[in-house]
Coordinates of C-alpha atoms in Angstrom, one line a residue:
M28 CA 42.2 0.5 -60.0
T29 CA 44.8 1.8 -57.5
R30 CA 42.4 4.5 -56.2
A31 CA 39.6 1.9 -55.8
L32 CA 41.8 -0.4 -53.8
A33 CA 43.0 2.4 -51.6
A34 CA 39.4 3.5 -50.9
A35 CA 38.4 -0.1 -50.0
G36 CA 41.4 -0.3 -47.7
L37 CA 40.5 2.9 -45.9
L38 CA 36.9 1.7 -45.3
L39 CA 38.2 -1.6 -43.8
A40 CA 40.6 0.3 -41.6
L41 CA 37.8 2.6 -40.4
A42 CA 35.6 -0.3 -39.6
G43 CA 38.4 -2.0 -37.7
C44 CA 38.9 1.1 -35.6
S45 CA 35.1 1.2 -34.8
L46 CA 34.8 4.6 -36.4
L47 CA 31.9 3.5 -38.5
P48 CA 28.5 2.9 -36.8
Q49 CA 27.9 -0.8 -35.8
R50 CA 24.9 -2.6 -34.4
T51 CA 25.0 -3.4 -30.7
P52 CA 24.3 -7.1 -30.1
Q53 CA 21.0 -7.7 -28.3
R54 CA 21.2 -9.3 -24.9
P55 CA 18.8 -12.1 -24.0
P56 CA 16.1 -11.1 -21.5
A57 CA 17.0 -11.6 -17.8
Q58 CA 15.6 -14.8 -16.3
R59 CA 14.9 -15.7 -12.7
P60 CA 17.5 -18.2 -11.5
A61 CA 16.3 -21.7 -11.1
P62 CA 15.8 -22.7 -7.4
G63 CA 18.6 -24.7 -5.7
A64 CA 18.4 -28.4 -5.7
D65 CA 17.2 -28.7 -2.1
T66 CA 14.5 -26.1 -2.7
A67 CA 13.4 -27.8 -5.9
R68 CA 13.1 -31.1 -4.2
C69 CA 11.1 -29.5 -1.4
L70 CA 8.7 -27.8 -3.8
A71 CA 8.2 -31.1 -5.6
A72 CA 7.4 -32.9 -2.3
L73 CA 5.1 -30.2 -1.2
D74 CA 3.3 -30.4 -4.5
S75 CA 2.9 -34.2 -4.2
S76 CA 1.2 -33.7 -0.8
G77 CA -1.7 -32.0 -2.5
A78 CA -0.9 -28.5 -1.2
R79 CA -1.9 -25.5 -3.2
F80 CA 0.9 -23.0 -3.1
V81 CA 2.9 -20.4 -5.0
A82 CA 6.7 -20.3 -4.8
L83 CA 8.0 -16.8 -3.8
P84 CA 11.1 -15.0 -4.9
D85 CA 13.9 -14.9 -2.4
R86 CA 13.8 -11.8 -0.3
I87 CA 16.3 -10.2 2.2
Y88 CA 14.5 -7.5 4.1
A89 CA 17.1 -6.5 6.7
P90 CA 20.1 -8.0 8.5
G91 CA 18.9 -11.3 9.9
C92 CA 15.5 -10.9 8.3
Q93 CA 14.8 -12.9 5.1
A94 CA 12.5 -15.3 3.4
M95 CA 14.5 -17.7 1.3
G96 CA 13.0 -20.6 -0.6
A97 CA 9.6 -19.6 0.7
V98 CA 6.1 -20.3 -0.5
R99 CA 2.6 -18.8 0.0
I100 CA 0.2 -21.6 1.0
D101 CA -3.3 -21.3 -0.3
G102 CA -4.7 -24.6 0.8
L103 CA -3.7 -28.0 2.2
A104 CA -4.9 -31.5 1.6
G105 CA -6.8 -33.6 4.1
D106 CA -7.9 -37.2 3.7
R107 CA -11.3 -36.2 2.2
G108 CA -10.7 -32.8 0.7
T109 CA -8.8 -29.6 1.2
F110 CA -8.9 -27.1 4.0
Q111 CA -7.9 -23.4 4.2
L112 CA -5.5 -21.3 6.2
S113 CA -5.9 -17.8 7.4
G114 CA -3.4 -15.1 8.5
L115 CA -0.4 -17.0 7.0
G116 CA 2.4 -15.2 5.3
P117 CA 5.6 -16.5 3.6
V118 CA 6.8 -19.8 4.9
A119 CA 10.1 -21.5 4.2
C120 CA 9.5 -24.6 2.1
P121 CA 10.8 -27.2 4.6
L122 CA 8.5 -25.8 7.3
A123 CA 5.6 -25.7 4.8
Q124 CA 6.2 -29.4 4.0
A125 CA 6.3 -30.4 7.7
F126 CA 3.2 -28.2 8.4
A127 CA 1.3 -29.9 5.5
G128 CA 2.0 -33.3 7.0
W129 CA 1.0 -32.3 10.5
A130 CA -2.2 -30.6 9.4
R131 CA -3.3 -33.7 7.5
F132 CA -2.2 -36.5 9.8
G133 CA -2.0 -34.8 13.1
V134 CA -4.9 -32.3 13.0
D135 CA -7.5 -33.3 10.4
R136 CA -7.5 -37.0 11.4
A137 CA -7.6 -36.1 15.1
A138 CA -10.6 -33.8 14.5
R139 CA -12.5 -36.6 12.7
Q140 CA -11.7 -39.3 15.3
M141 CA -12.1 -37.2 18.4
L142 CA -14.6 -34.5 17.5
G143 CA -16.6 -36.2 14.7
S144 CA -15.9 -33.6 12.1
G145 CA -13.1 -32.9 9.6
L146 CA -11.0 -29.8 9.5
A147 CA -12.1 -26.8 7.5
R148 CA -9.6 -24.1 8.4
I149 CA -6.5 -23.5 10.4
E150 CA -6.3 -20.0 11.9
T151 CA -2.8 -18.7 12.2
M152 CA -1.3 -15.6 13.7
G153 CA 1.3 -15.3 11.0
S154 CA 4.7 -16.7 10.0
Y155 CA 7.3 -14.2 8.8
A156 CA 8.1 -11.2 11.1
C157 CA 11.3 -9.3 11.4
R158 CA 11.8 -9.4 15.2
P159 CA 13.9 -10.9 17.9
V160 CA 12.8 -13.5 20.4
A161 CA 10.9 -11.8 23.2
G162 CA 13.3 -10.8 26.0
R163 CA 16.4 -12.0 24.1
G164 CA 18.9 -10.6 21.7
R165 CA 18.8 -13.3 19.0
M166 CA 16.5 -13.1 16.1
S167 CA 13.3 -15.2 16.1
A168 CA 12.8 -18.0 13.6
H169 CA 9.9 -15.9 12.4
A170 CA 12.5 -13.5 11.0
R171 CA 13.5 -16.3 8.6
A172 CA 9.9 -17.4 7.8
E173 CA 10.8 -20.6 9.7
A174 CA 8.0 -20.5 12.3
I175 CA 4.2 -20.4 12.4
D176 CA 1.9 -19.4 15.2
I177 CA -1.5 -21.2 15.3
G178 CA -4.4 -19.7 17.2
G179 CA -7.3 -22.0 16.4
F180 CA -9.0 -24.6 14.3
V181 CA -12.4 -24.4 12.5
L182 CA -14.2 -27.7 11.8
E183 CA -16.5 -28.6 8.9
D184 CA -19.5 -28.5 11.2
G185 CA -18.8 -24.9 12.1
R186 CA -17.2 -25.4 15.5
R187 CA -14.2 -23.3 16.4
I188 CA -11.6 -24.6 18.8
S189 CA -9.2 -21.8 19.9
V190 CA -6.0 -22.5 21.8
K191 CA -6.7 -19.7 24.3
A192 CA -10.2 -20.8 25.2
G193 CA -9.9 -24.6 24.7
W194 CA -6.5 -25.5 26.3
N195 CA -8.0 -25.2 29.8
G196 CA -11.6 -25.0 28.7
A197 CA -14.7 -26.7 30.1
S198 CA -15.0 -29.3 27.2
D199 CA -13.1 -32.5 27.8
Q200 CA -13.2 -33.2 24.1
E201 CA -11.6 -29.9 23.1
R202 CA -8.9 -30.1 25.8
A203 CA -8.1 -33.7 24.6
F204 CA -8.1 -32.6 21.0
L205 CA -5.7 -29.7 21.6
G206 CA -3.4 -31.8 23.7
T207 CA -3.3 -34.4 20.9
V208 CA -2.5 -32.0 18.1
H209 CA 0.1 -30.3 20.3
A210 CA 1.8 -33.7 21.0
S211 CA 1.7 -34.7 17.3
A212 CA 3.3 -31.3 16.4
C213 CA 6.2 -32.3 18.8
K214 CA 6.9 -35.3 16.5
R215 CA 7.2 -33.2 13.4
F216 CA 8.8 -29.9 14.4
G217 CA 12.0 -29.2 16.3
T218 CA 10.4 -26.6 18.6
V219 CA 6.8 -26.5 19.7
L220 CA 5.6 -23.9 22.3
G221 CA 2.1 -23.7 23.8
P222 CA 0.2 -22.4 26.8
A223 CA 2.1 -24.7 29.1
Y224 CA 5.4 -22.9 28.2
N225 CA 4.7 -19.3 29.3
A226 CA 2.0 -16.6 29.3
A227 CA 3.2 -15.2 25.9
H228 CA 2.0 -18.5 24.3
A229 CA -1.3 -18.7 26.2
D230 CA -3.3 -18.1 23.0
H231 CA -1.3 -20.0 20.4
F232 CA 1.0 -22.9 19.4
H233 CA 4.4 -21.8 18.0
V234 CA 5.9 -24.4 15.7
E235 CA 9.3 -24.2 14.0
L236 CA 11.7 -26.7 12.5
G237 CA 14.7 -25.9 14.7
N238 CA 17.7 -28.1 15.1
G239 CA 16.7 -30.0 18.2
S240 CA 13.6 -31.2 20.0
F241 CA 12.0 -28.8 22.4
C242 CA 8.3 -29.4 23.3
R243 CA 6.4 -27.4 25.9

């Protein structure tokens, strides 16, 4: 009896000192953190607008260059259907939300009322780009996926209205249409730059949320 008790005590001591093999507890699989409250609200609002999009993981590419709370937009809703976008990369959700509203109420409706045809596609020249503002030291809003460049619009009847050709073009209708969508952009975005600003913007509209109201 004494030997049996001594043996049992030795086994317990060894287990307590971790000399006997023990099972390693399994860790739960890593999960992607839930988006912040502001981003979650923005995604919900974007979804309710009828936009087709995919939420993207947060990315930091380089100092000053990032895409946080960004989405990839596959389509936007108009009054009578959806329309496509080309050339667009990651877009910060608040900008995507403002862009969706402008595209529907400022572009699609203007096209129907002024040109007699709905919008089929918005042609962009990109969104995210890790670069500074041309001729300046500070980083562009493009470096944060907070700006979009728009080069033209394609209508359901096949017509294409480009900013470069139409801003000072021969067609009164096209000039009026581009002037209207530019003015409506100024009501939704903090910064809007177009051909009237400088030669670098002769072929596109630059829109970004910004903190103020700068429209040229």
